[in-house]
Coordinates of C-alpha atoms in Angstrom, one line a residue:
X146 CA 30.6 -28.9 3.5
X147 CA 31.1 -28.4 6.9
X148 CA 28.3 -29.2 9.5
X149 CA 28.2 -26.1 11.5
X150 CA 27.4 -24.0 8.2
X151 CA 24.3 -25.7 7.7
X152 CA 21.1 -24.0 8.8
X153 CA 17.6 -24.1 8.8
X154 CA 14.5 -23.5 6.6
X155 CA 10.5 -23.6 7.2
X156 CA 9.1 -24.4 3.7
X157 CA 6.0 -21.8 2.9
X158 CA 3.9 -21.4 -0.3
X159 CA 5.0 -18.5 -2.0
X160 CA 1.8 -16.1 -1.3
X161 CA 2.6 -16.7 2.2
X162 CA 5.8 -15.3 2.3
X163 CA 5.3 -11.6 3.3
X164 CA 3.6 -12.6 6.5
X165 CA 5.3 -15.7 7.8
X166 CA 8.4 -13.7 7.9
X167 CA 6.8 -10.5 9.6
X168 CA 5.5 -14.0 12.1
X169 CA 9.3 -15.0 12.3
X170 CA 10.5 -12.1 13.0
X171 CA 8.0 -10.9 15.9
X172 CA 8.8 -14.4 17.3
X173 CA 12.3 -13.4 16.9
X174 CA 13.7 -16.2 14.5
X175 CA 13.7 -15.0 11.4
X176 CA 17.5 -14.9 10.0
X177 CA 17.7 -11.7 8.0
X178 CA 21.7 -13.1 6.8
X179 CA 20.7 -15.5 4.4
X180 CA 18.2 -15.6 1.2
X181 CA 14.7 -16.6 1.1
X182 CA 14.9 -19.2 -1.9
X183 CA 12.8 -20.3 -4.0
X184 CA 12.3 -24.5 -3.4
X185 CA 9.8 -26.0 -5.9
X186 CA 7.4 -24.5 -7.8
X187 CA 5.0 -22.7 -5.6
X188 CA 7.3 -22.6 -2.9
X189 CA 10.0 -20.8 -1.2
X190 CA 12.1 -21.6 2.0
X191 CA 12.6 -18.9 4.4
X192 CA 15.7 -19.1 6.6
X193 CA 15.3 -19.3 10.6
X194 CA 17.7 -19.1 13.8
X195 CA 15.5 -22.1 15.0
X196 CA 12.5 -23.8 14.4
X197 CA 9.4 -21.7 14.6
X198 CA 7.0 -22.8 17.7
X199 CA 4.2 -19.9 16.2
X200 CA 4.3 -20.2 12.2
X201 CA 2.5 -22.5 10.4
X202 CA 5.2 -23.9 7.3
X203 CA 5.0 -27.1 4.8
X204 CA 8.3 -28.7 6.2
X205 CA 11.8 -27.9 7.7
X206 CA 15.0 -28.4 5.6
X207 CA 18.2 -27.6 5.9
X208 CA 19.8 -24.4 4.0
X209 CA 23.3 -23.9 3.1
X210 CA 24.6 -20.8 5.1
X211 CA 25.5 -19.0 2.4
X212 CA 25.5 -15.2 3.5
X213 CA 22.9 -12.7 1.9
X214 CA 24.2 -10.4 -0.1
X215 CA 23.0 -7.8 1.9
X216 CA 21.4 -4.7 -0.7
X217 CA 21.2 -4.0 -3.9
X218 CA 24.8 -2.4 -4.6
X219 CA 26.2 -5.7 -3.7
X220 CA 23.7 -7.3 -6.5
X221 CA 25.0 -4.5 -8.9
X222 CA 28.6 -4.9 -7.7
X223 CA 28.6 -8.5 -9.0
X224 CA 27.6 -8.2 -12.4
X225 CA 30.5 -5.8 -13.1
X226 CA 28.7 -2.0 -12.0
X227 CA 31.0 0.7 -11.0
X228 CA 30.6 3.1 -8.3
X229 CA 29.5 5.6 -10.3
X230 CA 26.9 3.6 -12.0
X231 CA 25.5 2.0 -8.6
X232 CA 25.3 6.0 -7.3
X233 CA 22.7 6.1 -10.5
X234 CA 20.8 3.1 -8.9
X235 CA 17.6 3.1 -6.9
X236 CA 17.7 3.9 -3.2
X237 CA 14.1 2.1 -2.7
X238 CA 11.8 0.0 -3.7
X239 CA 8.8 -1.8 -2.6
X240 CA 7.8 -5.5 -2.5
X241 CA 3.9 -6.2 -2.9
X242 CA 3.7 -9.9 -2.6
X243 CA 5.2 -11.5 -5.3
X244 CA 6.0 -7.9 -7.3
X245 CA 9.0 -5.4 -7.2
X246 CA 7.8 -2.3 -7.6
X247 CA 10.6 0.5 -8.3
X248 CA 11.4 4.3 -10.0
X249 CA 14.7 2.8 -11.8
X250 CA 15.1 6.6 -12.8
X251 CA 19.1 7.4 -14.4
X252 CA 20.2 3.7 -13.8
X253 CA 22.2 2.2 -16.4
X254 CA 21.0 -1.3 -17.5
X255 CA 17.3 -1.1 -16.4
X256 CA 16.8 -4.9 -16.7
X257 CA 20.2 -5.5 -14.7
X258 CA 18.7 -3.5 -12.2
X259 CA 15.6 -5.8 -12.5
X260 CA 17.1 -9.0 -12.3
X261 CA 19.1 -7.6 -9.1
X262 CA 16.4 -7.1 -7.4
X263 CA 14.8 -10.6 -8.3
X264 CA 18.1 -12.3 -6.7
X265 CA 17.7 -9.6 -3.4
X266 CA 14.4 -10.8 -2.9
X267 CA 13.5 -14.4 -3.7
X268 CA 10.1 -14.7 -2.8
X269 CA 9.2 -12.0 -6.0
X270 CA 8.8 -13.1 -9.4
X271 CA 8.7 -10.0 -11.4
X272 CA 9.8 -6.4 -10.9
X273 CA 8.1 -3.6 -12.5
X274 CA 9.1 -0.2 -13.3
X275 CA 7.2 2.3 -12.2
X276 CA 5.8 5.7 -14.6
X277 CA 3.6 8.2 -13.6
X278 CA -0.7 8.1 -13.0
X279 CA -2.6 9.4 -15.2
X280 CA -6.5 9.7 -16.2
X281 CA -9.7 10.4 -14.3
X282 CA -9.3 6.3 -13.1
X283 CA -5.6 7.5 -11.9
X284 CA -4.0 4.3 -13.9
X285 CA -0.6 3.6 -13.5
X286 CA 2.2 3.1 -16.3
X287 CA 4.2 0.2 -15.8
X288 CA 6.8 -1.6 -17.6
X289 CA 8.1 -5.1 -16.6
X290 CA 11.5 -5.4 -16.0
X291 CA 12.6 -9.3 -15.4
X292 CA 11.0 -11.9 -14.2
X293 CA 7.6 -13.7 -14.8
X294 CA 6.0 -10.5 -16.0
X295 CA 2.5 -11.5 -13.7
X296 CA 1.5 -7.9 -12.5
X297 CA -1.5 -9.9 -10.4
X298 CA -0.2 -9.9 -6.8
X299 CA -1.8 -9.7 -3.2
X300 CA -0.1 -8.0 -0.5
X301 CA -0.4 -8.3 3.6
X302 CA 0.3 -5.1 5.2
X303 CA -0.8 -4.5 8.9
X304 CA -2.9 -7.7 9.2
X305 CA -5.3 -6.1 5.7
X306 CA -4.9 -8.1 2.6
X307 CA -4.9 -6.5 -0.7
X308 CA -5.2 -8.3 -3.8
X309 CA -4.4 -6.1 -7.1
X310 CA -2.9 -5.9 -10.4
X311 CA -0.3 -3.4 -10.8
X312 CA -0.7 -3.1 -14.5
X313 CA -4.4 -1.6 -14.0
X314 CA -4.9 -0.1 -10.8
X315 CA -3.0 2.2 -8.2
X316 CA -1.0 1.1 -5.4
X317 CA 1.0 3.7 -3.5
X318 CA 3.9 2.1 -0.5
X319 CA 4.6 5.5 0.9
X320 CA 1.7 5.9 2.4
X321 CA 1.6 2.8 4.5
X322 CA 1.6 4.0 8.2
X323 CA -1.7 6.5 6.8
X324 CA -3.3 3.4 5.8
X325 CA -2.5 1.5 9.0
X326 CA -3.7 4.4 11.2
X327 CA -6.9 4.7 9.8
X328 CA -7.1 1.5 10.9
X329 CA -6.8 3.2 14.8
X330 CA -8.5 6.2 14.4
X331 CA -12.2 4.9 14.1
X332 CA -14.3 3.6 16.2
X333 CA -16.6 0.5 16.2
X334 CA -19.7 1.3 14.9
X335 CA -18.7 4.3 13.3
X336 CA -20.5 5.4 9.8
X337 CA -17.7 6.3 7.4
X338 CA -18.0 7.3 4.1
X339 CA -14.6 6.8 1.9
X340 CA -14.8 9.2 -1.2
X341 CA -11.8 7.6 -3.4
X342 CA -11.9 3.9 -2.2
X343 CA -9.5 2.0 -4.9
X344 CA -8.9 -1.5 -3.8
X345 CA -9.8 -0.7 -1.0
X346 CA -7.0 1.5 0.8
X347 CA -8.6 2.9 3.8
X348 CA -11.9 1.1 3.6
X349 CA -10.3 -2.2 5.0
X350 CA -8.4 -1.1 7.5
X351 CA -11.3 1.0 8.6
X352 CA -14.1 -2.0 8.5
X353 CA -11.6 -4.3 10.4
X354 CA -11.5 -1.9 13.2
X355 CA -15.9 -2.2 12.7
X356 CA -16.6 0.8 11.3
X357 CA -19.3 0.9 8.8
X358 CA -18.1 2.1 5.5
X359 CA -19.8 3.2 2.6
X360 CA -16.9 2.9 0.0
X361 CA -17.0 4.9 -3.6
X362 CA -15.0 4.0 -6.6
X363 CA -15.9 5.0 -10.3
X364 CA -12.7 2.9 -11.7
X365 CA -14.0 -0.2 -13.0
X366 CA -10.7 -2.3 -12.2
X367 CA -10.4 -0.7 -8.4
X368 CA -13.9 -1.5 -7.9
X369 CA -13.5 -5.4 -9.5
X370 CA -10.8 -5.5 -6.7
X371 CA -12.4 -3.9 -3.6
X372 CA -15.2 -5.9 -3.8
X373 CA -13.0 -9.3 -3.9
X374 CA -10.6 -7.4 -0.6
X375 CA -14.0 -6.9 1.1
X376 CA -14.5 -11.0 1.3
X377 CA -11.0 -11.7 1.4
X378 CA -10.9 -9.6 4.7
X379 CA -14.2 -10.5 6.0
X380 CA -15.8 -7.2 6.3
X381 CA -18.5 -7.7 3.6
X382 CA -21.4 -6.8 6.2
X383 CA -19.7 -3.6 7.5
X384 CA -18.8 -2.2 3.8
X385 CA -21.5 -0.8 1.3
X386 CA -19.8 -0.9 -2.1
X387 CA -20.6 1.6 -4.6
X388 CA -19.3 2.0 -8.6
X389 CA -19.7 5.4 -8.7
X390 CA -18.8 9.3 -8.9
X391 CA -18.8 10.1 -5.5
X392 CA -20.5 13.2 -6.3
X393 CA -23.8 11.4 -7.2
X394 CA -23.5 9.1 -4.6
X395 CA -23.6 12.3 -2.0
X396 CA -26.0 14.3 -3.7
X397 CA -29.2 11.9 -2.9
X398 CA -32.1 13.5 -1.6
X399 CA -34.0 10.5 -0.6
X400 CA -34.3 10.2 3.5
X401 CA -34.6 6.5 2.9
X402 CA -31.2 6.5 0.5
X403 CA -29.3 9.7 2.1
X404 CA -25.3 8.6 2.9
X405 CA -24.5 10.4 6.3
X406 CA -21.2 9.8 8.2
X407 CA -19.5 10.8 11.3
X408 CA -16.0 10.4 9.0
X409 CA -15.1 11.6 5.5
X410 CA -12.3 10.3 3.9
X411 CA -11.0 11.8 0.9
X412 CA -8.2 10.2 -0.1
X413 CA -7.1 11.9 -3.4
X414 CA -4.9 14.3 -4.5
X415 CA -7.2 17.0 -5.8
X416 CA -10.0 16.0 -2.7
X417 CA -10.4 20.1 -2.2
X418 CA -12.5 20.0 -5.6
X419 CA -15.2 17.4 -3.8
X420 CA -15.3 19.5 -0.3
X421 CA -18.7 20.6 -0.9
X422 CA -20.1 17.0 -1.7
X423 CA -18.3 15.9 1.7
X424 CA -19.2 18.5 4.0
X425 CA -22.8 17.8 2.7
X426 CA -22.7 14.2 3.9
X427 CA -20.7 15.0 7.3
X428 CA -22.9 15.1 10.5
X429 CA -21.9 18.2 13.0
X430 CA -19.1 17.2 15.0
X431 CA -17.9 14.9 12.5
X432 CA -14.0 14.5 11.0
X433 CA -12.4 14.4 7.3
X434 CA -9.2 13.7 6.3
X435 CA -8.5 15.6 3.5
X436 CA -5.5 14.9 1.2
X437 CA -3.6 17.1 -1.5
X438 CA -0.6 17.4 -3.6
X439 CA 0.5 20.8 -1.9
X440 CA 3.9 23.0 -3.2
X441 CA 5.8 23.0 -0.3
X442 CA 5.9 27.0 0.6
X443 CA 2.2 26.6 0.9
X444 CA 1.9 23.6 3.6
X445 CA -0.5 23.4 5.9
X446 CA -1.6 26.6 4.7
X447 CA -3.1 25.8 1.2
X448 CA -5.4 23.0 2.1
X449 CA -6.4 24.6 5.4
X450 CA -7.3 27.6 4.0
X451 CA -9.6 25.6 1.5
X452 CA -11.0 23.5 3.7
X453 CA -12.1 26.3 6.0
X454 CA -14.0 28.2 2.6
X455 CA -15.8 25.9 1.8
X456 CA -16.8 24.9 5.2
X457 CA -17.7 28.5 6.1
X458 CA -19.7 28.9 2.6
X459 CA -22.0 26.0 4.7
X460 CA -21.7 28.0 7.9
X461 CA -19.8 25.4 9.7
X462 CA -16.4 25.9 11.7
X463 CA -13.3 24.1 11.5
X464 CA -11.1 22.7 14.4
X465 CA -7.9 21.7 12.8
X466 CA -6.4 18.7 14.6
X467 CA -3.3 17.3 12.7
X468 CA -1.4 18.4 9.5
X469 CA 0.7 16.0 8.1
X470 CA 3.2 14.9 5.2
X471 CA 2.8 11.8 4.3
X472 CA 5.5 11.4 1.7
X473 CA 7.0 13.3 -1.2
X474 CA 4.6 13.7 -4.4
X475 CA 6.8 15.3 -6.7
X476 CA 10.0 17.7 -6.7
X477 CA 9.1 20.6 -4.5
X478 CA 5.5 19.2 -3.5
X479 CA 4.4 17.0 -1.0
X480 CA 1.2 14.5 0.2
X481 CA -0.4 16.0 2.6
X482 CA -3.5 15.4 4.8
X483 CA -5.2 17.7 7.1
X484 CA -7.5 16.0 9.6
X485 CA -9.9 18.3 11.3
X486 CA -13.4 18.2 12.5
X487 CA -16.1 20.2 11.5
X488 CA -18.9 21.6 13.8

């Protein structure tokens, strides 16, 4: 082997891998033409231009400069697919630590498909296929397609750590940048209360920017989870957990006990059936972010319009400030989420 085709390698543990290569690459040395490998058990090395001066890593080794076969048709390509068949393939997918997540929709072969997307991304260890959510706890429906079959994962995005397992709770990559700017649209000190919590979605971002939030989940798997992300993230004393409908929570009486916020978040789908529970906790001059699953011939107007009903049944105005579509929900409908504040 030739010399000059060597290159080198900083040796991480595998959980790691996500963010030491978002570390390589803002220090501008992370070489996106060869594979992240796996090198022992626990282990992967991640290929570099030259040796990091920021990123923490195990040890340096060389790394035979094999090029990356550079997507997934190329994967395909080499076990014998056809044009046609790659066409059939998926256009996207998501990594959540050490999980593939992906719709494998008309493809041919499903487990080919799987095991592609294993050798395109070698710090993952299993790839799930992706259904539909279902049931008042939204739970998904997934199948594993190769790999180690461990649906247990944690996933850095934006600095916010979520651990999870894809088997039993919810974990949506399209809407990324709305978690993220959460994250920039509160202020410290500010009393949030987040309706639909999960894992912890928008309640981490928000409490590592020092809001105080009081987060609501009724799904006993999410909740298991938010409350270990709350330590994981170090925000346990600006987050007030609660296992609950979010209904009851709201509907206290009690001075002493009432939840009161300058911020609703109502991150769910059908979030126009709770309006009246959140406008009931929201202090005059305060904002929500409602979301819905809207046809598109009726956006913004749908959720507008319902938002300002049931604000007006309370004698309360709306100032709409931003409309938005965060991603496509289903043929013909999209995610979207109106952010407005109510006086």
């Amino acid at each position: 082997m030739d010399e000059s085709e060597e290159r080198f390698a900083v040796v991480v543990d595998k959980p790691r891998t996500e963010a030491v290569i978002a570390e390589l690459e803002a220090e501008g040395v992370y070489d996106a033409d060869r594979s992240v490998r796996e090198f022992d058990e626990g282990s992967v090395s991640v290929p570099v231009t030259s040796i990091p001066e920021s990123v923490e890593y195990i040890e340096v080794v060389r790394q035979v400069g094999e090029p990356r076969l550079r997507d997934l048709a190329d994967h395909l390509r080499e076990r014998g697919w056809t044009d046609e068949e790659i066409d059939l393939a998926p256009s996207s997918w998501a990594v959540l630590g050490t999980v593939v997540l992906v719709d494998v929709g008309d493809a041919p072969r499903p487990d080919e498909v799987g095991e592609a997307l294993l050798a395109l991304h070698g710090s993952a260890d299993t790839v799930l296929s992706r259904g539909g959510i279902s049931g008042a706890h939204r739970e998904p429906d997934v199948t594993v397609l190769a790999g180690a079959g461990d649906t247990e994962t944690v996933h850095r995005e934006h600095g916010t750590v979520y651990a999870m397992d894809l088997a039993e709770v919810m974990f949506s990559p399209g809407n990324k940048a709305e978690r993220a700017r959460m994250g920039d649209v509160v202020a410290e000190g500010e009393r949030v209360v987040d309706m639909f919590a999960g894992i912890g979605y928008f309640t981490l971002p928000m409490a590592r920017a020092g809001a105080e939030v009081t987060a609501i989940e009724r799904n006993p798997d999410s909740f298991r989870y938010l409350l270990e992300n709350v330590q994981r993230n170090g925000v346990a004393d600006r987050v007030q957990p609660y296992r609950a409908d979010c209904r009851d929570v709201l509907a206290r009486t009690d001075p002493a006990t009432d939840v009161t916020a300058d911020r609703v978040v109502m991150g769910y789908y059908e979030a126009h059936e709770y309006l009246d529970s959140a406008l009931g906790a929201l202090e005059p001059g305060g904002f929500v972010h409602m979301h819905e699953a809207t046809p598109e011939g009726l956006v913004p107007d749908r959720p507008v319009g319902r938002l300002r009903d049931a604000a007006a049944e309370r004698g309360r105005a709306v100032d709409v400030l931003d409309t938005r579509r965060v991603k496509g929900y289903s043929e013909g409908v999209a995610h979207v989420v109106v952010d407005a504040r109510v006086d």
